[in-house]
CSV table of C-alpha atoms in Angstrom, one decimal:
chain,number,residue,atom,x,y,z
A,1,MET,CA,-33.7,-10.5,-31.4
A,2,GLY,CA,-31.7,-7.4,-31.4
A,3,ARG,CA,-31.9,-8.1,-27.3
A,4,TYR,CA,-30.8,-11.5,-26.7
A,5,LEU,CA,-27.8,-11.6,-29.3
A,6,ARG,CA,-27.0,-8.2,-26.7
A,7,ALA,CA,-27.6,-10.6,-23.9
A,8,ALA,CA,-25.3,-13.5,-25.4
A,9,VAL,CA,-22.7,-11.3,-26.7
A,10,ALA,CA,-22.2,-9.8,-22.7
A,11,ALA,CA,-22.7,-13.6,-21.3
A,12,LEU,CA,-19.9,-14.4,-23.6
A,13,MET,CA,-17.8,-11.4,-22.2
A,14,LEU,CA,-18.3,-12.3,-18.9
A,15,SER,CA,-17.7,-16.1,-19.2
A,16,ALA,CA,-14.3,-15.1,-21.3
A,17,ALA,CA,-13.5,-11.9,-18.3
A,18,GLY,CA,-14.0,-15.3,-15.2
A,19,VAL,CA,-11.8,-17.3,-17.5
A,20,ALA,CA,-8.9,-14.9,-18.1
A,21,ALA,CA,-8.8,-14.3,-14.1
A,22,LEU,CA,-8.9,-18.0,-13.3
A,23,SER,CA,-6.0,-18.3,-15.9
A,24,GLN,CA,-3.9,-15.5,-14.0
A,25,GLN,CA,-4.9,-16.8,-10.3
A,26,ALA,CA,-3.4,-20.2,-11.7
A,27,ALA,CA,-0.7,-18.4,-12.4
A,28,ALA,CA,-0.1,-16.7,-9.7
A,29,ALA,CA,-0.6,-20.0,-7.2
A,30,SER,CA,1.7,-21.8,-9.4
A,31,SER,CA,5.2,-19.7,-7.9
A,32,THR,CA,8.0,-21.4,-6.8
A,33,ARG,CA,10.5,-20.5,-4.8
A,34,PHE,CA,14.2,-21.0,-5.7
A,35,TYR,CA,17.3,-21.1,-4.1
A,36,VAL,CA,20.9,-20.5,-4.5
A,37,ASP,CA,23.8,-20.7,-2.4
A,38,ARG,CA,27.6,-21.2,-3.6
A,39,ASN,CA,28.6,-22.2,-0.4
A,40,SER,CA,26.4,-25.4,-0.1
A,41,PRO,CA,28.3,-28.5,-0.4
A,42,ALA,CA,24.3,-29.5,-2.1
A,43,CYS,CA,24.4,-27.2,-4.5
A,44,SER,CA,24.1,-28.4,-8.1
A,45,ASP,CA,23.8,-26.1,-10.7
A,46,SER,CA,21.6,-29.0,-12.5
A,47,GLY,CA,19.6,-30.1,-9.4
A,48,PRO,CA,16.2,-28.4,-8.5
A,49,GLY,CA,17.3,-25.3,-7.1
A,50,SER,CA,15.3,-26.0,-3.6
A,51,ARG,CA,16.2,-25.4,0.0
A,52,ALA,CA,18.4,-28.5,0.0
A,53,VAL,CA,19.7,-28.4,-3.1
A,54,PRO,CA,20.5,-25.2,-3.9
A,55,TYR,CA,21.4,-23.9,-7.5
A,56,CYS,CA,25.4,-22.8,-7.2
A,57,THR,CA,25.0,-19.6,-9.6
A,58,ILE,CA,22.6,-17.1,-9.7
A,59,GLN,CA,22.5,-17.3,-13.0
A,60,GLU,CA,21.5,-21.2,-13.1
A,61,ALA,CA,17.4,-19.9,-11.5
A,62,ALA,CA,17.9,-17.1,-13.6
A,63,ASN,CA,17.3,-19.3,-16.6
A,64,VAL,CA,14.8,-21.2,-14.8
A,65,ALA,CA,12.7,-18.5,-13.1
A,66,THR,CA,9.0,-17.6,-15.0
A,67,ALA,CA,6.6,-14.8,-13.4
A,68,GLY,CA,5.8,-15.1,-10.7
A,69,ASP,CA,9.1,-16.5,-9.0
A,70,THR,CA,11.4,-15.7,-6.6
A,71,VAL,CA,14.7,-16.7,-6.5
A,72,VAL,CA,16.3,-16.5,-2.4
A,73,ILE,CA,19.9,-16.1,-2.7
A,74,ALA,CA,21.9,-17.1,0.3
A,75,GLY,CA,25.1,-14.6,1.7
A,76,SER,CA,25.8,-11.7,3.6
A,77,ASN,CA,27.8,-9.0,3.2
A,78,ASP,CA,28.5,-8.7,6.5
A,79,ASP,CA,29.9,-12.7,6.6
A,80,TYR,CA,31.3,-11.8,3.4
A,81,PHE,CA,33.8,-8.8,5.3
A,82,ASN,CA,34.3,-11.4,8.0
A,83,GLY,CA,35.8,-14.2,5.8
A,84,GLY,CA,33.2,-16.3,6.5
A,85,TYR,CA,31.0,-16.4,3.1
A,86,SER,CA,32.5,-15.1,-0.6
A,87,PRO,CA,30.8,-13.4,-3.8
A,88,TYR,CA,29.5,-14.7,-6.5
A,89,ASP,CA,31.4,-13.6,-9.3
A,90,GLU,CA,28.9,-13.7,-12.3
A,91,ASN,CA,27.1,-11.2,-14.8
A,92,VAL,CA,23.8,-12.4,-14.4
A,93,VAL,CA,21.8,-11.6,-17.6
A,94,ILE,CA,17.7,-12.7,-17.2
A,95,THR,CA,15.6,-12.8,-20.3
A,96,HIS,CA,12.9,-14.2,-18.5
A,97,SER,CA,10.0,-11.8,-17.9
A,98,GLY,CA,7.5,-11.7,-15.0
A,99,THR,CA,3.8,-9.7,-15.3
A,100,SER,CA,2.3,-6.7,-13.4
A,101,SER,CA,0.9,-8.7,-10.7
A,102,ALA,CA,3.4,-11.5,-10.9
A,103,PRO,CA,7.5,-10.3,-11.3
A,104,ILE,CA,10.3,-12.4,-11.2
A,105,THR,CA,11.9,-11.3,-7.8
A,106,PHE,CA,15.7,-11.6,-7.2
A,107,GLU,CA,15.8,-11.8,-3.4
A,108,PRO,CA,18.2,-12.5,0.0
A,109,ALA,CA,18.0,-15.1,2.1
A,110,VAL,CA,19.3,-12.7,4.9
A,111,GLN,CA,20.2,-9.0,4.6
A,112,THR,CA,22.1,-9.3,1.6
A,113,TYR,CA,23.9,-11.4,-1.2
A,114,THR,CA,27.2,-10.1,-2.9
A,115,LEU,CA,28.4,-9.9,-6.4
A,116,TYR,CA,31.7,-8.9,-7.0
A,117,GLY,CA,34.2,-9.4,-9.6
A,118,PRO,CA,35.8,-7.9,-13.1
A,119,ALA,CA,32.3,-8.3,-15.3
A,120,ALA,CA,29.7,-9.1,-11.8
A,121,GLY,CA,26.6,-7.7,-12.3
A,122,PHE,CA,22.5,-7.6,-13.3
A,123,THR,CA,21.7,-7.9,-17.5
A,124,ILE,CA,17.8,-7.5,-17.4
A,125,LYS,CA,16.3,-7.6,-20.6
A,126,GLY,CA,12.9,-8.8,-18.9
A,127,ASP,CA,9.8,-6.8,-17.7
A,128,TYR,CA,8.6,-6.8,-14.5
A,129,VAL,CA,11.6,-7.9,-12.9
A,130,ASP,CA,12.7,-6.9,-9.1
A,131,VAL,CA,16.0,-6.9,-8.5
A,132,VAL,CA,16.3,-6.7,-4.7
A,133,GLY,CA,19.3,-6.0,-1.4
A,134,ALA,CA,22.2,-6.8,-4.0
A,135,THR,CA,25.4,-5.3,-3.3
A,136,ILE,CA,27.4,-5.6,-6.3
A,137,GLY,CA,31.2,-4.8,-6.8
A,138,SER,CA,32.6,-4.7,-10.8
A,139,GLN,CA,36.0,-3.5,-11.7
A,140,GLN,CA,35.5,-4.2,-15.8
A,141,HIS,CA,31.1,-3.5,-16.6
A,142,THR,CA,28.7,-1.3,-15.9
A,143,PRO,CA,26.9,-3.5,-12.5
A,144,ILE,CA,23.0,-3.0,-13.5
A,145,VAL,CA,22.1,-2.5,-17.3
A,146,VAL,CA,18.4,-2.8,-17.7
A,147,SER,CA,17.1,-2.8,-21.5
A,148,GLY,CA,13.8,-4.2,-19.9
A,149,SER,CA,10.6,-2.8,-18.8
A,150,HIS,CA,9.0,-2.0,-15.9
A,151,ASP,CA,11.3,-3.5,-14.0
A,152,THR,CA,12.5,-2.6,-10.3
A,153,ILE,CA,16.5,-2.4,-8.4
A,154,LYS,CA,15.0,-1.8,-4.9
A,155,GLY,CA,18.1,-2.0,-1.8
A,156,VAL,CA,21.1,-2.3,-4.1
A,157,GLU,CA,24.0,-0.5,-3.6
A,158,ALA,CA,26.4,-1.0,-6.9
A,159,GLU,CA,30.1,0.3,-7.6
A,160,LEU,CA,31.7,0.5,-10.7
A,161,ASN,CA,35.7,0.2,-9.5
A,162,VAL,CA,37.1,2.0,-13.0
A,163,ALA,CA,34.8,5.2,-14.1
A,164,SER,CA,36.7,4.3,-17.2
A,165,VAL,CA,34.5,1.3,-18.3
A,166,GLY,CA,31.4,3.1,-18.3
A,167,PRO,CA,28.0,3.9,-16.0
A,168,THR,CA,27.5,2.8,-13.0
A,169,ILE,CA,23.5,1.8,-13.9
A,170,ASP,CA,22.9,1.8,-17.5
A,171,VAL,CA,18.8,1.9,-18.1
A,172,GLU,CA,17.5,1.7,-21.7
A,173,GLY,CA,14.2,0.5,-20.3
A,174,THR,CA,11.0,2.3,-19.9
A,175,GLY,CA,8.9,2.4,-16.7
A,176,THR,CA,12.1,1.0,-14.3
A,177,THR,CA,12.2,2.3,-10.9
A,178,ILE,CA,15.0,2.4,-8.5
A,179,GLU,CA,14.4,2.7,-4.8
A,180,ARG,CA,16.3,3.3,-1.4
A,181,SER,CA,19.4,2.3,-3.9
A,182,ARG,CA,23.3,3.9,-3.3
A,183,ILE,CA,24.6,3.8,-7.1
A,184,THR,CA,28.4,5.0,-7.0
A,185,GLY,CA,31.4,4.4,-8.7
């Protein structure tokens, strides 16, 4: 009887592991790309965030993005300084979390995107969030605040224009990775 019970328990455990693996694969397969382009005449913060009807603000995309999703942000630092592209003047608060195998990613459509203004920046409260390719300049707010865990800041240039306001980056969470970034101010 003991041998049959052990076999039944082992079969049940393998079955549960298979269901968990399928659930993770399904979650990864259902990832979505949301688009943000404040300069698009078709942008809408009540729209689907598609390439044809992108969100106007990064915050609206952050409000709907979940594990495995990617937010693609239009804008180029070069275009802005040549008089073409206007920056996003917003403090994006990210409350949703990704997973170790399916982070939420904020990335540029081309080279970089710019957040610039009095309170511009990212406040990351979720776990497993990747912020990639941003140029951030703020006058009254710490440009990057991380209180989630296992978040990644990659290829980011952040500058705090008034040193008396506080640090340029404030990491309170655990397991945060900062790579290929320039933090000044």
